[in-house]
mmCIF file of C-alpha atoms in Angstrom:
data_model
loop_
_atom_site.group_PDB
_atom_site.id
_atom_site.type_symbol
_atom_site.label_atom_id
_atom_site.label_comp_id
_atom_site.label_asym_id
_atom_site.label_seq_id
_atom_site.Cartn_x
_atom_site.Cartn_y
_atom_site.Cartn_z
ATOM 1 C CA MET A 11 -71.979 43.285 3.540
ATOM 2 C CA LYS A 12 -71.015 46.490 5.241
ATOM 3 C CA ILE A 13 -70.174 46.612 8.620
ATOM 4 C CA ASN A 14 -71.554 49.277 11.047
ATOM 5 C CA PRO A 15 -68.352 51.802 11.762
ATOM 6 C CA ARG A 16 -69.656 52.328 15.345
ATOM 7 C CA LEU A 17 -69.444 48.497 15.671
ATOM 8 C CA LYS A 18 -66.397 48.054 14.278
ATOM 9 C CA LYS A 19 -64.769 50.905 16.721
ATOM 10 C CA ASP A 20 -66.167 49.047 19.665
ATOM 11 C CA LEU A 21 -64.835 45.737 18.528
ATOM 12 C CA LYS A 22 -61.637 47.267 17.913
ATOM 13 C CA SER A 23 -61.583 49.128 21.247
ATOM 14 C CA PHE A 24 -62.410 46.067 22.938
ATOM 15 C CA LEU A 25 -59.719 44.057 21.438
ATOM 16 C CA LEU A 26 -56.952 46.475 22.175
ATOM 17 C CA GLU A 27 -58.050 46.672 25.480
ATOM 18 C CA ASN A 28 -57.896 42.880 25.911
ATOM 19 C CA ILE A 29 -54.322 42.978 24.341
ATOM 20 C CA GLN A 30 -53.804 45.724 26.569
ATOM 21 C CA LYS A 31 -54.817 43.650 29.782
ATOM 22 C CA GLU A 32 -53.019 40.641 28.299
ATOM 23 C CA GLN A 33 -49.942 42.264 28.063
ATOM 24 C CA ASN A 34 -49.879 43.766 31.510
ATOM 25 C CA ARG A 35 -50.978 40.685 33.170
ATOM 26 C CA VAL A 36 -48.495 39.209 35.519
ATOM 27 C CA LEU A 37 -47.986 35.530 36.057
ATOM 28 C CA VAL A 38 -46.048 34.176 38.709
ATOM 29 C CA MET A 39 -44.342 30.626 38.840
ATOM 30 C CA SER A 40 -43.020 28.929 42.001
ATOM 31 C CA ALA A 41 -42.059 25.850 43.006
ATOM 32 C CA ASP A 42 -44.612 26.297 46.239
ATOM 33 C CA ILE A 43 -47.508 28.704 46.957
ATOM 34 C CA LEU A 44 -46.310 32.227 47.777
ATOM 35 C CA GLY A 45 -47.053 33.514 51.057
ATOM 36 C CA PHE A 46 -48.293 36.647 51.787
ATOM 37 C CA ASP A 47 -45.065 38.216 52.960
ATOM 38 C CA GLU A 48 -43.191 36.952 49.777
ATOM 39 C CA ARG A 49 -46.162 38.704 47.571
ATOM 40 C CA GLN A 50 -45.637 41.627 49.332
ATOM 41 C CA VAL A 51 -42.032 41.836 48.910
ATOM 42 C CA LEU A 52 -42.362 41.023 45.309
ATOM 43 C CA GLY A 53 -44.832 43.975 45.058
ATOM 44 C CA LYS A 54 -42.279 46.279 46.369
ATOM 45 C CA LYS A 55 -39.419 44.572 44.084
ATOM 46 C CA PHE A 56 -41.339 44.814 40.886
ATOM 47 C CA SER A 57 -43.318 48.059 41.625
ATOM 48 C CA ASP A 58 -43.984 49.008 37.870
ATOM 49 C CA LEU A 59 -46.088 45.970 37.491
ATOM 50 C CA ASN A 60 -49.801 45.465 37.848
ATOM 51 C CA TRP A 61 -49.996 43.133 41.042
ATOM 52 C CA SER A 62 -53.902 43.630 41.429
ATOM 53 C CA GLN A 63 -54.693 41.343 38.411
ATOM 54 C CA ALA A 64 -51.533 38.747 39.130
ATOM 55 C CA ASP A 65 -51.634 34.998 38.706
ATOM 56 C CA TYR A 66 -49.821 32.643 40.900
ATOM 57 C CA GLN A 67 -48.860 28.893 39.879
ATOM 58 C CA VAL A 68 -47.233 26.215 41.374
ATOM 59 C CA ASP A 69 -44.483 24.391 39.274
ATOM 60 C CA ARG A 70 -42.388 22.009 41.004
ATOM 61 C CA SER A 71 -39.690 21.362 38.255
ATOM 62 C CA ILE A 72 -38.443 24.656 38.887
ATOM 63 C CA ILE A 73 -37.011 23.490 42.026
ATOM 64 C CA ALA A 74 -36.751 26.628 44.025
ATOM 65 C CA GLY A 75 -37.477 30.632 43.449
ATOM 66 C CA ILE A 76 -39.940 32.407 40.704
ATOM 67 C CA ILE A 77 -40.253 33.163 37.355
ATOM 68 C CA ILE A 78 -42.428 36.486 36.383
ATOM 69 C CA LYS A 79 -44.284 36.406 33.114
ATOM 70 C CA VAL A 80 -45.693 39.713 31.884
ATOM 71 C CA GLY A 81 -47.075 39.385 28.295
ATOM 72 C CA SER A 82 -44.624 37.730 26.039
ATOM 73 C CA LYS A 83 -41.619 38.956 28.613
ATOM 74 C CA THR A 84 -40.104 36.793 31.440
ATOM 75 C CA ILE A 85 -38.039 37.145 34.667
ATOM 76 C CA ASP A 86 -36.530 33.949 35.679
ATOM 77 C CA LEU A 87 -35.268 33.961 39.398
ATOM 78 C CA SER A 88 -35.598 30.153 39.637
ATOM 79 C CA LEU A 89 -32.862 27.597 40.401
ATOM 80 C CA MET A 90 -33.386 25.789 37.405
ATOM 81 C CA GLY A 91 -33.133 28.905 35.580
ATOM 82 C CA SER A 92 -29.862 29.307 37.360
ATOM 83 C CA LEU A 93 -28.792 25.913 36.073
ATOM 84 C CA SER A 94 -29.776 26.394 32.765
ATOM 85 C CA LYS A 95 -27.954 29.775 32.641
ATOM 86 C CA LEU A 96 -24.741 28.110 34.244
ATOM 87 C CA SER A 97 -25.124 25.027 31.755
ATOM 88 C CA ASN A 98 -25.003 28.049 28.592
ATOM 89 C CA THR A 99 -22.025 29.550 30.202
ATOM 90 C CA LEU A 100 -19.829 26.465 30.688
ATOM 91 C CA TYR A 101 -21.123 25.633 26.566
ATOM 92 C CA GLU A 102 -19.797 29.091 25.781
ATOM 93 C CA ILE A 103 -16.226 28.426 27.387
ATOM 94 C CA ASP A 104 -13.937 26.865 25.267
ATOM 95 C CA MET B 28 82.794 -48.693 -85.527
ATOM 96 C CA GLU B 29 81.544 -52.190 -86.016
ATOM 97 C CA ASN B 30 84.481 -53.496 -83.983
ATOM 98 C CA LEU B 31 83.519 -51.323 -80.990
ATOM 99 C CA GLY B 32 80.369 -52.933 -81.249
ATOM 100 C CA ILE B 33 78.413 -49.774 -82.493
ATOM 101 C CA ASP B 34 76.007 -50.342 -85.220
ATOM 102 C CA GLY B 35 75.724 -46.916 -87.255
ATOM 103 C CA LYS B 36 72.430 -47.646 -88.780
ATOM 104 C CA LEU B 37 71.153 -48.394 -85.273
ATOM 105 C CA LEU B 38 72.332 -45.469 -84.004
ATOM 106 C CA LEU B 39 70.990 -43.132 -86.892
ATOM 107 C CA ALA B 40 67.475 -44.807 -86.406
ATOM 108 C CA GLN B 41 67.884 -44.381 -82.714
ATOM 109 C CA MET B 42 69.113 -40.448 -83.287
ATOM 110 C CA ILE B 43 66.299 -40.450 -85.748
ATOM 111 C CA ASN B 44 63.872 -41.869 -83.208
ATOM 112 C CA PHE B 45 65.188 -39.705 -80.587
ATOM 113 C CA ILE B 46 64.685 -36.790 -82.348
ATOM 114 C CA LEU B 47 61.398 -37.622 -83.535
ATOM 115 C CA PHE B 48 60.451 -38.385 -79.887
ATOM 116 C CA PHE B 49 61.812 -35.082 -78.962
ATOM 117 C CA PHE B 50 59.724 -33.207 -81.378
ATOM 118 C CA LEU B 51 56.648 -34.831 -80.772
ATOM 119 C CA VAL B 52 57.290 -34.529 -76.887
ATOM 120 C CA LYS B 53 57.771 -31.172 -77.098
ATOM 121 C CA LYS B 54 54.891 -30.456 -79.478
ATOM 122 C CA PHE B 55 52.247 -32.869 -77.800
ATOM 123 C CA VAL B 56 53.429 -32.935 -74.413
ATOM 124 C CA VAL B 57 55.628 -30.320 -73.178
ATOM 125 C CA LYS B 58 53.688 -27.463 -75.188
ATOM 126 C CA PRO B 59 50.558 -28.182 -73.343
ATOM 127 C CA PHE B 60 51.942 -29.008 -70.159
ATOM 128 C CA THR B 61 53.542 -25.654 -70.457
ATOM 129 C CA ALA B 62 50.228 -24.146 -71.505
ATOM 130 C CA PHE B 63 48.633 -25.991 -68.523
ATOM 131 C CA LEU B 64 51.219 -24.552 -66.141
ATOM 132 C CA ASN B 65 51.246 -21.306 -67.481
ATOM 133 C CA GLN B 66 47.341 -21.340 -67.113
ATOM 134 C CA GLU B 67 47.796 -22.599 -63.767
ATOM 135 C CA ARG B 68 49.938 -19.836 -62.670
ATOM 136 C CA THR B 69 47.761 -17.467 -64.388
ATOM 137 C CA ASN B 70 45.042 -18.762 -62.342
ATOM 138 C CA GLU B 71 47.109 -18.773 -59.114
ATOM 139 C CA GLU B 72 47.879 -15.295 -59.869
ATOM 140 C CA GLU B 73 44.043 -14.325 -60.299
ATOM 141 C CA LYS B 74 43.431 -16.038 -57.435
ATOM 142 C CA ASN B 75 46.051 -14.586 -55.401
ATOM 143 C CA LYS B 76 44.856 -11.112 -56.411
ATOM 144 C CA LEU B 77 41.176 -12.081 -55.847
ATOM 145 C CA LEU B 78 42.354 -12.904 -52.446
ATOM 146 C CA GLU B 79 44.362 -9.933 -51.803
ATOM 147 C CA LYS B 80 41.189 -8.172 -52.860
ATOM 148 C CA LEU B 81 38.912 -9.854 -50.388
ATOM 149 C CA LYS B 82 41.500 -9.342 -47.919
ATOM 150 C CA LYS B 83 41.143 -5.551 -48.483
ATOM 151 C CA SER B 84 37.628 -5.923 -48.668
ATOM 152 C CA GLU B 85 37.581 -7.981 -45.353
ATOM 153 C CA GLU B 86 39.787 -5.184 -43.819
ATOM 154 C CA ALA B 87 37.695 -2.454 -45.130
ATOM 155 C CA SER B 88 34.735 -3.948 -43.762
ATOM 156 C CA VAL B 89 36.278 -4.644 -40.399
ATOM 157 C CA GLU B 90 37.482 -1.069 -40.378
ATOM 158 C CA ALA B 91 33.961 0.041 -41.250
ATOM 159 C CA GLU B 92 32.284 -2.364 -38.681
ATOM 160 C CA LYS B 93 34.925 -0.684 -36.084
ATOM 161 C CA LYS B 94 33.841 2.591 -37.007
ATOM 162 C CA ALA B 95 30.207 1.732 -36.947
ATOM 163 C CA LYS B 96 30.776 0.112 -33.721
ATOM 164 C CA GLU B 97 32.633 3.318 -32.181
ATOM 165 C CA LYS B 98 30.106 5.346 -33.725
ATOM 166 C CA MET B 99 27.001 3.421 -32.222
ATOM 167 C CA LYS B 100 29.115 3.404 -28.956
ATOM 168 C CA LYS B 101 29.063 7.158 -29.267
ATOM 169 C CA GLU B 102 25.246 7.262 -29.945
ATOM 170 C CA PHE B 103 24.497 5.315 -27.104
ATOM 171 C CA ASP B 104 26.818 6.988 -24.631
ATOM 172 C CA VAL B 105 25.205 10.074 -25.639
ATOM 173 C CA LEU B 106 21.464 8.217 -25.534
ATOM 174 C CA PHE B 107 22.572 6.812 -22.311
ATOM 175 C CA ILE B 108 23.293 10.113 -20.775
ATOM 176 C CA GLN B 109 20.377 11.893 -21.898
ATOM 177 C CA ALA B 110 18.370 9.180 -20.907
ATOM 178 C CA LYS B 111 20.067 9.522 -17.567
ATOM 179 C CA LYS B 112 19.520 13.117 -17.085
ATOM 180 C CA GLU B 113 15.790 12.726 -18.181
ATOM 181 C CA ALA B 114 15.432 9.852 -15.751
ATOM 182 C CA GLN B 115 16.865 12.062 -12.899
ATOM 183 C CA SER B 116 14.623 14.641 -14.233
ATOM 184 C CA ILE B 117 11.592 12.486 -13.588
ATOM 185 C CA ARG B 118 12.613 10.936 -10.603
ATOM 186 C CA ALA B 119 13.395 14.409 -9.107
ATOM 187 C CA ASP B 120 9.710 15.650 -10.343
ATOM 188 C CA LEU B 121 8.260 12.447 -8.842
ATOM 189 C CA ILE B 122 9.814 13.107 -5.508
ATOM 190 C CA LYS B 123 8.441 16.660 -5.364
ATOM 191 C CA GLN B 124 5.204 15.494 -6.545
ATOM 192 C CA ALA B 125 5.182 12.753 -3.756
ATOM 193 C CA GLU B 126 6.477 15.360 -1.156
ATOM 194 C CA ILE B 127 3.839 17.340 -2.363
ATOM 195 C CA ASP B 128 0.986 15.002 -2.004
ATOM 196 C CA ALA B 129 2.446 13.513 1.065
ATOM 197 C CA LEU B 130 2.358 17.161 2.849
ATOM 198 C CA GLU B 131 -1.135 17.420 1.653
ATOM 199 C CA ILE B 132 -2.470 13.924 3.129
ATOM 200 C CA LYS B 133 -0.430 15.125 6.399
ATOM 201 C CA ASP B 134 -2.770 18.408 6.476
ATOM 202 C CA LYS B 135 -5.567 16.870 5.158
ATOM 203 C CA ASN B 136 -5.172 14.320 8.210
ATOM 204 C CA LYS B 137 -4.082 16.631 10.655
ATOM 205 C CA LYS B 138 -7.537 18.628 9.776
ATOM 206 C CA LEU B 139 -9.557 15.608 9.992
ATOM 207 C CA LEU B 140 -7.789 14.717 13.746
ATOM 208 C CA GLU B 141 -8.129 18.250 14.821
ATOM 209 C CA GLU B 142 -12.014 18.219 13.805
ATOM 210 C CA GLU B 143 -12.405 14.792 15.250
ATOM 211 C CA LYS B 144 -10.574 15.994 18.398
ATOM 212 C CA ASN B 145 -12.875 19.218 18.671
ATOM 213 C CA LEU B 146 -16.142 16.949 17.836
ATOM 214 C CA LEU B 147 -14.999 14.626 20.930
ATOM 215 C CA TYR B 148 -14.394 17.394 23.124
ATOM 216 C CA ARG B 149 -17.669 18.981 22.370
ATOM 217 C CA GLU B 150 -19.450 15.520 22.827
ATOM 218 C CA VAL B 151 -17.506 14.845 25.915
ATOM 219 C CA LYS B 152 -18.169 18.644 27.127
ATOM 220 C CA ASP B 153 -21.627 18.338 26.486
ATOM 221 C CA LYS B 154 -21.955 14.932 28.207
ATOM 222 C CA ILE B 155 -20.250 16.159 31.304
ATOM 223 C CA ILE B 156 -22.511 19.330 31.454
ATOM 224 C CA LYS B 157 -25.469 17.637 31.183
ATOM 225 C CA THR B 158 -24.694 15.045 33.914
ATOM 226 C CA SER B 159 -23.435 17.483 36.141
ATOM 227 C CA LEU B 160 -26.432 19.343 35.771
ATOM 228 C CA MET B 161 -28.604 16.655 36.306
ATOM 229 C CA ILE B 162 -26.744 15.556 39.239
ATOM 230 C CA VAL B 163 -27.102 18.828 41.030
ATOM 231 C CA GLU B 164 -30.985 19.291 39.731
ATOM 232 C CA SER B 165 -31.296 15.848 41.101
ATOM 233 C CA ALA B 166 -29.461 16.627 44.461
ATOM 234 C CA LEU B 167 -31.376 19.835 44.956
ATOM 235 C CA LYS B 168 -34.846 17.919 44.331
ATOM 236 C CA GLU B 169 -34.005 15.643 46.851
ATOM 237 C CA SER B 170 -32.285 17.755 49.416
ATOM 238 C CA LEU B 171 -34.581 20.610 49.537
ATOM 239 C CA ASP B 172 -38.088 19.960 51.364
ATOM 240 C CA GLU B 173 -40.688 22.410 51.284
ATOM 241 C CA VAL B 174 -39.561 24.635 54.181
ATOM 242 C CA SER B 175 -36.028 24.838 52.463
ATOM 243 C CA ARG B 176 -37.534 25.845 49.184
ATOM 244 C CA LYS B 177 -39.252 28.429 50.643
ATOM 245 C CA LYS B 178 -36.252 30.191 52.440
ATOM 246 C CA VAL B 179 -34.510 29.652 49.291
ATOM 247 C CA THR B 180 -37.375 31.679 47.048
ATOM 248 C CA GLY B 181 -37.419 34.193 49.985
ATOM 249 C CA ALA B 182 -33.696 34.715 49.571
ATOM 250 C CA ILE B 183 -33.999 35.078 46.087
ATOM 251 C CA ILE B 184 -36.632 37.709 46.130
ATOM 252 C CA LYS B 185 -35.140 39.610 48.878
ATOM 253 C CA ASN B 186 -31.485 39.858 47.314
ATOM 254 C CA TYR B 187 -32.690 40.407 43.974
ATOM 255 C CA GLU B 188 -31.152 43.845 43.255
ATOM 256 C CA GLY B 189 -31.557 44.190 39.438
ATOM 257 C CA LYS B 190 -33.816 46.206 37.468
ATOM 258 C CA VAL B 191 -37.015 44.830 35.821
ATOM 259 C CA ASN B 192 -35.103 43.516 32.837
ATOM 260 C CA PHE B 193 -37.467 41.090 31.028
ATOM 261 C CA ASN B 194 -36.341 38.372 28.378
ATOM 262 C CA GLU B 195 -38.373 38.557 25.411
ATOM 263 C CA ASN B 196 -40.041 35.026 24.680
#
């Protein structure tokens, strides 16, 4: 069965667009719901990111602070992350 | 002669008798007896010779035995010295081998002890880190209320000066 080349092209561009969107999609996780001021500050601090389609989630396990995920990349500014880093540092020390 | 009381005939007869007796004794008694004596003497001499021979033979055998004993003693001494040397050599080898084995065992045990020590150290460290983090985490979760958490979050965001450096998942 032969696929229509135009259809194939459209499908390809749609999938690429979706992947691009997914890659640029920002997910912010925090222990409590972030207020407007905090979101403003975030937007200023990370101006390279696309904040128009940002998702905000609450995760109590991070204790305090935030975790920002963009695609497959993560920036961990939470207390849980700091504790985890501290733990790794302690393991590295002989 | 008759006046003297000597009977000539009797005297003659006695003399003849004596002579006859003498010859008979000489022939049948003295001769065999002499021969017997000679034979006995010869036998005695032979016996003596034999005894002498035996004595000499015995002396020779005693001498040979003495020499053999001396030779044996010398051989024994040589063998004893050789055996002693060999025993000393074996003893030295055994001691050397034992020392090497002891060193190997010591090193092995030392390594084992070191490994166990490191393992124990890592386990203790792991437990201390986990317990400490658990305590800190628990204390933070219990002590931070919503206002405090928001303050901390705000402070973290405000104080963040780093570049946007994301970790790849």
